[in-house]
Coordinates of C-alpha atoms and ligand atoms in Angstrom, one line a residue:
M1 CA 91.9 90.1 86.8
Q2 CA 94.8 91.1 84.6
P3 CA 98.0 89.1 85.0
I4 CA 100.8 91.0 86.8
R5 CA 103.5 92.3 84.4
T6 CA 107.0 91.2 85.4
I7 CA 110.3 92.8 84.3
E8 CA 113.8 91.6 85.0
K9 CA 116.7 93.8 86.0
E10 CA 120.3 93.5 87.2
V11 CA 119.9 96.2 89.9
V12 CA 116.8 97.8 91.5
V13 CA 117.2 100.9 93.7
I14 CA 114.2 101.6 96.0
G15 CA 113.9 105.3 96.8
S16 CA 115.2 108.3 94.7
G17 CA 116.4 110.5 97.5
T18 CA 120.1 111.5 98.0
A19 CA 121.2 107.9 98.7
G20 CA 119.1 106.3 96.0
L21 CA 120.2 108.7 93.3
A22 CA 123.9 108.2 94.3
A23 CA 123.3 104.4 94.3
Y24 CA 121.7 104.5 90.8
R25 CA 124.5 106.5 89.3
A26 CA 127.2 104.3 90.9
A27 CA 125.5 101.0 89.8
K28 CA 125.1 102.4 86.2
Q29 CA 128.9 102.5 86.0
S30 CA 128.9 98.7 86.0
T31 CA 125.6 97.7 84.2
D32 CA 123.0 99.4 82.1
S33 CA 120.2 97.3 83.6
V34 CA 119.4 99.5 86.6
V35 CA 116.0 100.8 87.6
T36 CA 114.9 103.2 90.3
V37 CA 111.5 103.0 92.2
E38 CA 110.1 106.2 93.8
S39 CA 106.8 106.3 95.6
G40 CA 106.7 110.0 96.5
A41 CA 107.7 113.3 94.9
Y42 CA 111.2 113.5 93.4
G43 CA 113.5 116.2 94.8
T44 CA 114.9 114.5 98.0
T45 CA 114.1 115.1 101.6
C46 CA 117.2 117.3 102.0
A47 CA 116.2 119.8 99.4
R48 CA 112.4 119.7 99.8
V49 CA 111.8 119.5 103.6
G50 CA 115.2 119.1 105.2
C51 CA 118.7 120.6 105.1
M52 CA 118.0 123.4 102.7
P53 CA 114.6 125.0 103.8
S54 CA 115.7 124.7 107.4
K55 CA 118.9 126.6 106.7
L56 CA 116.9 129.2 104.7
L57 CA 114.7 129.8 107.7
I58 CA 117.7 130.0 110.0
A59 CA 119.3 132.6 107.7
A60 CA 116.3 134.9 108.0
A61 CA 116.3 134.5 111.8
E62 CA 120.0 135.3 111.9
A63 CA 119.4 138.5 109.9
A64 CA 116.7 139.6 112.4
H65 CA 118.8 138.7 115.4
T66 CA 121.9 140.6 114.0
I67 CA 119.8 143.8 113.6
E68 CA 118.1 143.4 117.0
H69 CA 121.5 143.0 118.8
S70 CA 123.5 145.7 117.1
N71 CA 123.2 148.3 120.0
P72 CA 126.3 147.2 121.9
F73 CA 128.4 148.1 118.8
G74 CA 126.9 151.6 118.9
V75 CA 124.8 150.8 115.8
Y76 CA 121.1 151.5 116.4
S77 CA 118.2 150.5 114.2
K78 CA 115.6 153.2 114.8
G79 CA 112.1 151.9 115.4
G80 CA 113.2 148.3 115.8
V81 CA 113.1 145.5 113.4
E82 CA 110.1 144.8 111.2
I83 CA 109.7 141.2 110.2
S84 CA 107.4 140.2 107.4
P85 CA 106.6 136.5 108.0
E86 CA 105.1 136.3 104.5
A87 CA 108.3 137.6 102.9
V88 CA 110.4 135.3 105.1
M89 CA 108.3 132.2 104.0
D90 CA 108.3 133.5 100.4
R91 CA 112.1 133.4 100.2
V92 CA 112.3 130.1 102.1
K93 CA 110.0 128.5 99.5
S94 CA 111.3 130.2 96.4
E95 CA 115.0 129.4 97.2
R96 CA 114.0 125.9 98.3
D97 CA 112.3 125.4 95.0
R98 CA 115.5 126.5 93.2
F99 CA 117.5 123.8 95.1
V100 CA 114.8 121.2 94.4
G101 CA 114.9 122.3 90.7
F102 CA 118.5 121.3 90.5
V103 CA 117.7 117.8 91.8
L104 CA 114.8 117.5 89.4
E105 CA 117.0 118.4 86.5
G106 CA 119.2 115.5 87.5
V107 CA 116.2 113.2 87.7
D108 CA 115.0 114.4 84.3
N109 CA 118.3 113.3 82.9
I110 CA 117.7 109.7 84.0
P111 CA 116.2 107.8 81.0
A112 CA 112.5 107.2 81.4
E113 CA 112.9 103.5 81.2
D114 CA 115.1 103.6 84.3
K115 CA 112.4 105.2 86.5
I116 CA 109.3 103.6 88.0
Q117 CA 106.9 105.7 90.1
G118 CA 105.3 103.5 92.6
R119 CA 105.6 101.9 96.1
A120 CA 107.9 98.9 96.3
K121 CA 107.4 95.9 98.6
F122 CA 109.4 92.7 98.9
K123 CA 107.6 89.6 97.5
D124 CA 110.7 87.5 98.2
S125 CA 114.4 88.4 98.4
H126 CA 114.7 88.8 94.7
T127 CA 111.3 90.1 93.7
L128 CA 109.7 93.5 94.3
S129 CA 106.0 94.1 93.9
I130 CA 105.3 97.7 92.9
N131 CA 102.0 99.5 93.3
L132 CA 102.3 101.9 90.5
N133 CA 101.3 105.6 91.2
E134 CA 99.4 105.6 87.9
G135 CA 97.5 102.5 89.1
G136 CA 98.1 98.8 88.6
Q137 CA 101.0 96.6 89.7
L138 CA 104.4 95.6 88.4
D139 CA 106.7 92.9 89.6
V140 CA 110.4 93.5 89.2
K141 CA 112.8 90.5 89.5
A142 CA 116.2 91.8 90.5
K143 CA 119.6 90.2 90.8
R144 CA 120.6 92.9 93.3
I145 CA 118.6 95.4 95.3
V146 CA 119.5 98.7 97.1
I147 CA 117.1 99.8 99.8
A148 CA 117.3 103.6 100.1
T149 CA 113.9 104.5 101.4
G150 CA 114.9 107.2 103.9
S151 CA 113.1 108.1 107.1
R152 CA 110.1 110.0 108.3
P153 CA 109.1 111.9 111.5
N154 CA 108.3 109.7 114.5
I155 CA 105.2 111.0 116.1
P156 CA 104.1 109.8 119.6
E157 CA 100.4 108.9 119.9
F158 CA 100.0 111.5 122.7
F159 CA 100.6 114.4 120.2
K160 CA 97.7 113.3 118.0
Q161 CA 95.4 115.1 120.5
A162 CA 96.5 118.2 118.7
K163 CA 94.6 116.9 115.6
D164 CA 94.9 119.2 112.6
R165 CA 97.3 121.5 114.5
L166 CA 100.0 118.8 114.8
V167 CA 102.8 119.6 112.4
V168 CA 106.2 118.4 111.4
N169 CA 109.1 120.0 109.4
D170 CA 107.4 119.2 106.1
D171 CA 104.3 121.3 107.0
I172 CA 106.3 124.3 108.3
F173 CA 108.1 124.6 105.0
S174 CA 104.7 124.9 103.2
W175 CA 103.5 127.7 105.5
N176 CA 102.7 131.1 103.8
T177 CA 103.2 133.0 107.1
L178 CA 104.4 132.3 110.6
P179 CA 102.1 131.6 113.6
K180 CA 102.0 133.6 116.8
A181 CA 102.9 130.7 119.1
V182 CA 104.2 127.1 118.9
A183 CA 105.1 124.3 121.2
V184 CA 108.0 122.4 119.9
F185 CA 108.3 118.8 121.2
G186 CA 111.9 117.5 121.0
P187 CA 114.9 119.7 121.7
G188 CA 117.0 117.6 119.3
V189 CA 118.6 118.8 116.1
I190 CA 115.4 119.7 114.2
G191 CA 113.7 121.2 117.3
L192 CA 116.6 123.5 118.1
E193 CA 117.1 124.6 114.5
L194 CA 113.5 125.3 113.8
G195 CA 112.4 126.4 117.3
Q196 CA 115.2 128.9 117.7
S197 CA 114.7 130.4 114.2
M198 CA 110.9 130.7 114.7
K199 CA 111.6 132.4 118.0
R200 CA 114.0 134.9 116.4
L201 CA 111.3 135.6 113.7
G202 CA 108.8 136.6 116.3
V203 CA 107.0 133.4 117.2
E204 CA 106.5 132.6 120.9
V205 CA 108.2 129.3 121.5
H206 CA 107.9 126.7 124.2
M207 CA 110.2 123.7 123.8
F208 CA 109.6 120.4 125.7
G209 CA 111.9 117.4 125.8
A210 CA 111.9 114.0 127.3
G211 CA 114.9 112.3 128.9
G212 CA 116.9 115.5 129.5
K213 CA 118.9 115.7 126.3
V214 CA 119.5 119.0 124.3
G215 CA 120.7 118.5 120.7
P216 CA 123.0 115.5 120.0
I217 CA 125.6 116.6 122.6
T218 CA 126.9 113.8 124.9
D219 CA 129.6 115.8 126.8
P220 CA 128.2 116.9 130.1
V221 CA 130.1 120.2 130.1
V222 CA 129.0 121.2 126.6
H223 CA 125.5 119.9 127.4
E224 CA 125.1 122.1 130.5
Y225 CA 126.3 125.1 128.6
A226 CA 123.9 124.5 125.7
E227 CA 120.9 124.0 128.0
K228 CA 121.6 127.2 129.9
T229 CA 122.2 129.2 126.7
F230 CA 119.1 128.1 124.8
A231 CA 116.9 128.4 128.0
E232 CA 117.9 132.1 128.2
E233 CA 116.3 132.6 124.8
F234 CA 113.0 130.6 125.0
Y235 CA 111.3 128.3 127.4
L236 CA 113.2 125.0 127.4
D237 CA 112.5 122.1 129.6
P238 CA 114.4 119.0 128.3
K239 CA 112.7 116.8 130.9
A240 CA 109.2 118.2 130.6
N241 CA 106.2 117.0 132.5
V242 CA 103.3 117.6 130.1
S243 CA 100.0 116.3 131.4
S244 CA 97.6 117.3 128.6
I245 CA 97.4 118.3 125.0
Q246 CA 94.0 119.4 123.7
R247 CA 92.7 120.8 120.4
V248 CA 90.6 123.8 121.4
D249 CA 88.9 126.4 119.2
D250 CA 91.8 128.7 118.9
G251 CA 94.6 126.2 118.7
V252 CA 96.2 123.7 121.0
E253 CA 96.1 123.9 124.8
I254 CA 99.0 122.4 126.6
Q255 CA 99.1 121.8 130.3
F256 CA 102.5 121.1 132.0
T257 CA 104.4 121.4 135.2
D258 CA 107.1 124.0 134.8
K259 CA 110.7 123.7 136.0
Q260 CA 109.7 125.4 139.2
G261 CA 107.0 122.9 139.9
N262 CA 104.1 125.2 139.0
E263 CA 101.1 124.0 136.9
Q264 CA 101.0 126.0 133.6
T265 CA 98.6 126.1 130.7
I266 CA 99.6 127.6 127.4
L267 CA 97.7 128.1 124.1
V268 CA 99.6 127.7 120.9
N269 CA 98.7 127.7 117.3
Y270 CA 100.6 124.5 116.5
L271 CA 102.3 121.6 118.2
V272 CA 105.6 120.9 116.3
A273 CA 106.7 117.3 116.6
A274 CA 110.5 117.1 116.3
T275 CA 110.9 113.9 118.3
G276 CA 113.2 111.9 116.1
R277 CA 112.8 110.1 112.8
R278 CA 112.0 106.5 112.1
T279 CA 113.3 104.5 109.2
N280 CA 111.1 103.6 106.2
T281 CA 111.5 99.9 106.6
D282 CA 108.0 99.2 107.8
N283 CA 106.4 99.9 104.4
L284 CA 108.5 97.4 102.5
A285 CA 107.2 94.0 103.7
I286 CA 110.8 93.5 104.7
E287 CA 110.0 90.2 106.4
N288 CA 109.7 88.7 102.9
A289 CA 113.3 89.5 102.1
A290 CA 114.5 87.2 104.9
L291 CA 117.1 89.7 106.2
D292 CA 118.7 89.9 109.6
L293 CA 117.0 92.9 111.3
D294 CA 118.1 94.8 114.4
A295 CA 115.8 95.6 117.4
F296 CA 114.3 98.5 115.4
G297 CA 113.5 96.3 112.4
V298 CA 116.3 97.8 110.3
P299 CA 118.4 95.4 108.2
V300 CA 121.8 94.9 109.7
A301 CA 124.5 96.0 107.3
D302 CA 128.3 96.3 107.1
P303 CA 129.1 100.0 107.2
R304 CA 132.1 99.5 104.9
T305 CA 130.2 97.8 102.1
M306 CA 126.5 98.5 103.0
Q307 CA 125.9 94.8 102.3
T308 CA 123.1 93.2 104.4
S309 CA 122.8 89.6 105.6
Q310 CA 121.5 88.7 102.1
S311 CA 124.6 89.2 100.0
H312 CA 122.8 90.7 97.0
I313 CA 120.8 93.3 99.1
F314 CA 122.4 96.6 100.0
I315 CA 121.1 99.5 102.1
A316 CA 122.0 103.2 102.1
G317 CA 121.0 106.6 103.7
D318 CA 118.7 107.3 106.6
V319 CA 117.0 103.9 106.3
S320 CA 120.2 102.2 107.3
N321 CA 119.9 104.0 110.7
Q322 CA 123.7 104.4 110.8
L323 CA 124.3 108.2 110.5
P324 CA 121.2 110.0 109.3
L325 CA 123.1 112.9 107.6
L326 CA 123.2 114.1 104.1
H327 CA 126.8 113.5 103.3
E328 CA 126.5 110.0 104.8
A329 CA 123.5 109.3 102.6
A330 CA 125.5 110.3 99.5
D331 CA 128.6 108.2 100.6
Q332 CA 126.5 105.2 101.6
G333 CA 124.5 105.4 98.3
K334 CA 127.7 105.4 96.3
I335 CA 129.1 102.5 98.2
A336 CA 125.9 100.5 97.9
G337 CA 125.5 101.3 94.2
D338 CA 129.1 100.5 93.4
N339 CA 128.8 97.1 95.1
A340 CA 125.4 96.3 93.7
G341 CA 126.7 97.1 90.2
A342 CA 130.0 95.2 90.5
Y343 CA 128.5 92.2 92.5
P344 CA 129.9 89.7 93.5
D345 CA 133.1 91.9 93.5
I346 CA 132.3 93.7 96.7
K347 CA 134.7 96.3 98.0
P348 CA 134.7 98.5 101.1
G349 CA 134.0 102.1 100.2
L350 CA 135.4 105.4 101.6
R351 CA 134.3 106.1 105.1
R352 CA 135.1 109.5 106.5
S353 CA 135.6 110.7 110.1
P354 CA 132.2 111.3 111.7
I355 CA 131.2 115.0 111.6
S356 CA 127.9 116.7 112.5
V357 CA 126.8 120.3 112.9
V358 CA 123.6 121.8 114.4
F359 CA 123.0 125.2 112.8
S360 CA 121.6 126.8 116.0
D361 CA 123.2 129.9 117.5
P362 CA 125.6 129.2 119.0
Q363 CA 126.2 126.3 116.6
I364 CA 126.9 122.8 118.0
M365 CA 129.4 120.4 116.4
M366 CA 130.7 116.9 117.1
V367 CA 133.7 115.2 115.5
G368 CA 135.1 111.7 115.8
S369 CA 134.3 109.6 118.8
T370 CA 131.7 111.2 121.2
Y371 CA 132.3 111.8 124.9
Q372 CA 129.8 109.1 125.6
Q373 CA 131.7 106.6 123.5
L374 CA 135.0 107.5 125.3
A375 CA 133.5 107.9 128.8
E376 CA 135.1 104.7 130.2
Q377 CA 138.5 105.5 128.9
I378 CA 138.2 109.1 130.1
K379 CA 137.3 107.8 133.6
A380 CA 140.3 105.4 133.5
G381 CA 142.7 108.2 132.5
D382 CA 143.5 106.6 129.1
V383 CA 141.8 109.5 127.3
V384 CA 142.4 113.1 128.3
T385 CA 140.2 116.1 127.7
G386 CA 141.2 119.7 127.0
D387 CA 138.9 122.6 126.7
V388 CA 138.4 126.3 126.0
S389 CA 135.7 128.7 126.9
F390 CA 134.9 131.2 124.1
E391 CA 133.6 133.8 126.6
N392 CA 136.9 135.6 126.8
Q393 CA 138.3 134.5 123.4
G394 CA 139.6 137.5 121.6
R395 CA 138.0 137.4 118.1
S396 CA 134.7 135.9 119.5
R397 CA 134.5 138.9 121.9
V398 CA 135.2 141.4 119.1
M399 CA 132.2 140.1 117.2
L400 CA 130.1 139.6 120.4
K401 CA 129.9 135.9 119.6
N402 CA 131.7 135.0 122.8
K403 CA 129.5 132.2 124.0
G404 CA 130.5 128.6 124.0
V405 CA 132.9 125.8 125.0
L406 CA 135.0 123.3 123.1
R407 CA 136.1 120.0 124.5
I408 CA 138.8 117.9 122.8
Y409 CA 139.5 114.2 123.5
A410 CA 142.9 112.7 122.9
E411 CA 144.6 109.3 123.6
K412 CA 147.1 109.8 126.4
A413 CA 149.5 107.2 125.3
T414 CA 149.9 108.4 121.7
G415 CA 148.5 112.0 121.8
Q416 CA 146.2 111.2 118.9
L417 CA 143.0 113.3 118.5
L418 CA 140.0 111.1 119.1
G419 CA 137.1 113.4 119.1
A420 CA 135.5 116.8 120.1
E421 CA 132.2 118.3 121.0
M422 CA 131.5 122.0 121.0
I423 CA 128.9 124.7 121.3
G424 CA 130.1 128.1 120.1
P425 CA 131.1 130.4 117.3
S426 CA 132.0 129.1 113.9
A427 CA 131.4 125.6 115.0
E428 CA 130.6 124.5 111.4
N429 CA 134.1 125.6 110.4
I430 CA 136.0 124.3 113.4
A431 CA 134.2 121.0 112.9
H432 CA 135.9 120.7 109.5
L433 CA 139.3 121.5 110.8
L434 CA 139.1 119.0 113.6
A435 CA 137.4 116.3 111.4
W436 CA 140.2 116.6 108.8
A437 CA 142.8 116.3 111.5
H438 CA 140.9 113.3 112.9
Q439 CA 140.8 111.6 109.6
Q440 CA 144.5 112.2 109.1
A441 CA 145.0 110.6 112.5
M442 CA 146.9 113.6 113.7
T443 CA 148.3 114.0 117.2
I444 CA 147.6 117.1 119.3
D445 CA 151.3 118.1 118.9
Q446 CA 151.0 117.9 115.1
M447 CA 147.9 120.0 115.1
L448 CA 149.7 122.6 117.2
E449 CA 152.4 122.8 114.5
M450 CA 149.8 124.0 112.0
P451 CA 149.4 127.8 111.3
F452 CA 147.0 129.9 113.3
Y453 CA 146.3 133.5 112.2
H454 CA 145.6 136.4 114.5
P455 CA 142.9 137.3 115.6
V456 CA 140.7 134.4 114.7
I457 CA 138.2 132.1 116.5
E458 CA 140.6 129.2 115.7
E459 CA 143.0 130.6 118.3
G460 CA 140.4 129.3 120.7
V461 CA 140.9 125.9 119.2
R462 CA 144.7 126.3 119.8
T463 CA 144.0 127.1 123.5
A464 CA 142.0 123.9 123.8
L465 CA 144.7 121.9 122.0
R466 CA 147.4 123.3 124.4
D467 CA 145.2 122.4 127.3
T468 CA 144.9 118.9 125.9
A469 CA 148.7 118.7 125.3
S470 CA 149.4 119.7 128.9
K471 CA 147.3 116.8 130.1
I472 CA 149.0 114.3 127.7
T473 CA 152.4 115.1 129.1
A474 CA 151.2 115.4 132.7
Ligands
LIG1 C1 114.4 119.3 108.9 C2 115.6 118.5 108.5 C3 116.8 119.2 108.4 C4 118.0 118.5 108.0 N1 119.2 119.1 108.0 C5 120.3 118.5 107.7 C6 121.5 119.2 107.6 O1 121.6 120.4 107.7 N2 122.6 118.5 107.2 C7 122.6 117.1 107.0 O2 123.7 116.5 106.8 N3 121.4 116.4 107.1 C8 120.3 117.1 107.4 N4 119.1 116.4 107.5 C9 119.1 115.0 107.2 C10 119.1 114.7 105.7 O3 118.1 115.4 105.1 C11 118.9 113.2 105.5 O4 120.0 112.5 106.1 C12 119.0 112.8 104.0 O5 118.1 113.6 103.3 C13 118.6 111.3 103.8 O6 118.6 111.0 102.5 P1 118.0 109.6 102.0 O7 118.3 109.4 100.6 O8 118.4 108.5 102.9 O9 116.4 109.7 102.2 P2 115.3 110.6 101.3 O10 115.9 111.7 100.6 O11 114.1 110.8 102.2 O12 114.9 109.5 100.2 C14 114.1 108.4 100.4 C15 113.1 108.2 99.3 O13 112.5 106.9 99.3 C16 111.2 107.0 98.9 N5 110.5 105.8 99.4 C17 110.2 105.4 100.7 N6 109.6 104.2 100.8 C18 109.5 103.8 99.5 C19 109.0 102.6 98.9 N7 108.4 101.6 99.6 N8 109.0 102.5 97.6 C20 109.6 103.5 96.8 N9 110.1 104.6 97.3 C21 110.1 104.8 98.6 C22 110.7 108.3 99.6 O14 109.6 108.8 98.9 C23 112.0 109.2 99.4 O15 111.9 110.0 98.2 C24 117.9 117.1 107.8 C25 116.7 116.4 107.9 C26 115.6 117.1 108.2 C27 114.2 116.4 108.3
LIG2 N1 122.1 120.1 111.0 C1 121.9 118.8 110.7 O1 122.8 118.1 110.3 C2 120.5 118.2 110.9 C3 119.4 119.0 111.0 C4 118.2 118.4 111.2 C5 118.1 117.1 111.2 N2 119.2 116.3 111.0 C6 119.1 114.8 111.1 O2 117.7 114.4 111.4 C7 117.7 113.6 112.5 C8 116.4 113.7 113.2 O3 116.3 114.9 113.9 P1 115.4 115.1 115.2 O4 115.7 116.4 115.8 O5 114.0 114.7 114.8 O6 115.9 113.9 116.1 P2 116.8 113.9 117.4 O7 117.0 112.5 117.7 O8 118.0 114.8 117.2 O9 116.0 114.6 118.5 C9 114.8 114.1 119.0 C10 114.5 114.8 120.4 O10 113.2 114.5 120.7 C11 113.2 114.1 122.1 N3 112.0 113.3 122.4 C12 111.7 112.1 122.1 N4 110.4 111.7 122.4 C13 109.9 112.9 123.0 C14 108.7 113.2 123.5 N5 107.7 112.3 123.6 N6 108.5 114.4 124.0 C15 109.4 115.4 123.9 N7 110.6 115.1 123.4 C16 110.9 113.9 122.9 C17 114.5 113.3 122.3 O11 114.9 113.3 123.6 C18 115.4 114.2 121.5 O12 115.9 115.3 122.2 C19 118.9 114.0 113.3 O13 119.4 112.9 114.1 C20 119.9 114.3 112.2 O14 120.6 113.2 111.8 C21 120.4 116.9 110.9

């Protein structure tokens, strides 16, 4: 047996996704001795199978939906809409490849000696053993380590009955066409975005949840609105009772009790699992790093510095299980990389106000503290809520986008904006307005001093702010 080659580095970054690449670049500012380890394909989850292809599919669905719903404006498309699933998937993939190309250009610019392609595992808290993709093994002794290994779909055992017809987001974005019918399990962020866009592109969609939740929403008023709205468009049971999943000749047969209590059997081409993601910590022999882990086996880390219980090990991105979003992965990667590079000179990095958007229609957004986080204070009257319905909001009605509700949370004693949840028009833009105000620690009165044009959807935000203000002074 050949002896295992060992190299020594100041910093090793495991994973070359968004967080890992940001960590690499940041650490390089302090030391030249940085190496990245990547076991899979370069290009990042976001560009290859995440944010970008999902938004491309949604864009195609929106185009179809707009044409199909133009009649109320007196604009008719004679003969209806013709959707070419092949052309839809062609654009999704070619534009996706363009985005991936930009990431790959960045990776190409990293010197070859800084890149190892292989799967890393901890041998001890300073040593990584790498199974090289080209074959063989390499040990890397590192003074500091950044774990940035991302996450992957979590698939319940039960779904495996669908055998080769069980798919996740990665598979959908490699399709050349669209199927006739799918069952989407998980009405969370991925399920809503992919399920609704497939529906609008002509796929029959049944969506099944467990536990009752729709999207990431925690506010009961917004939640009820969302459930009702999506259920008008496709079969949605957030608390489904599915008794059997079976791979049959033509696809997958699913038996369930519907919301009226009737037994139903459907035949679909694919079962789409969108039931959350699990961190890639289980493939790292993490126990050898002697880190403090939480109940999910994820290293506990300080969100300001991304430092774990081993002072020389940092973590960033989805694998940290803090906020599995793209901009957070980039921020956390920079913080972890800065600190791994400058170690032992550890500094807290920039943390921004929480913001998240679901690109469904209507869109969903959340900013700052959630309703759930504030529930006790709301109950005690220390936090007030103000709201607006978009059903009669001027600009929303003009555009026939008049569906939705916004709820704002503010501290009664100070009037400070604490958070908001919404389903409705232009939620992606309203989320930014509110998140910027939140990060500036603005009060509701200060926000009302800001300009509002006419007629715009933001006038609805003003209505909700006024409602909140009236409860602060009450
Ligand atoms: C369908 C979908 C849609 C999404 N849409 C959005 C959106 O619209 N907006 C948004 O903000 N977020 C979105 N996200 C979330 C976003 O994509 C992630 O938060 C982000 O990509 C995480 O980046 P990361 O660097 O942590 O992980 P990744 O980009 O997954 O990088 C981790 C890397 O580590 C590698 N790796 C794993 N284990 C090892 C090992 N042992 N050794 C070496 N390498 C290893 C992997 O191969 C991978 O390349 C979406 C996600 C999905 C799935
Ligand atoms: N627009 C965006 O920013 C965006 C888009 C997609 C994904 N993401 C990120 O990816 C993460 C993962 O997304 P996700 O949708 O997989 O997770 P999620 O946690 O948002 O949703 C998972 C859903 O699956 C349900 N579920 C769990 N077990 C189930 C079962 N056995 N049967 C049926 N339903 C079940 C849950 O109740 C939940 O509703 C998100 O939390 C988000 O951070 C973000």
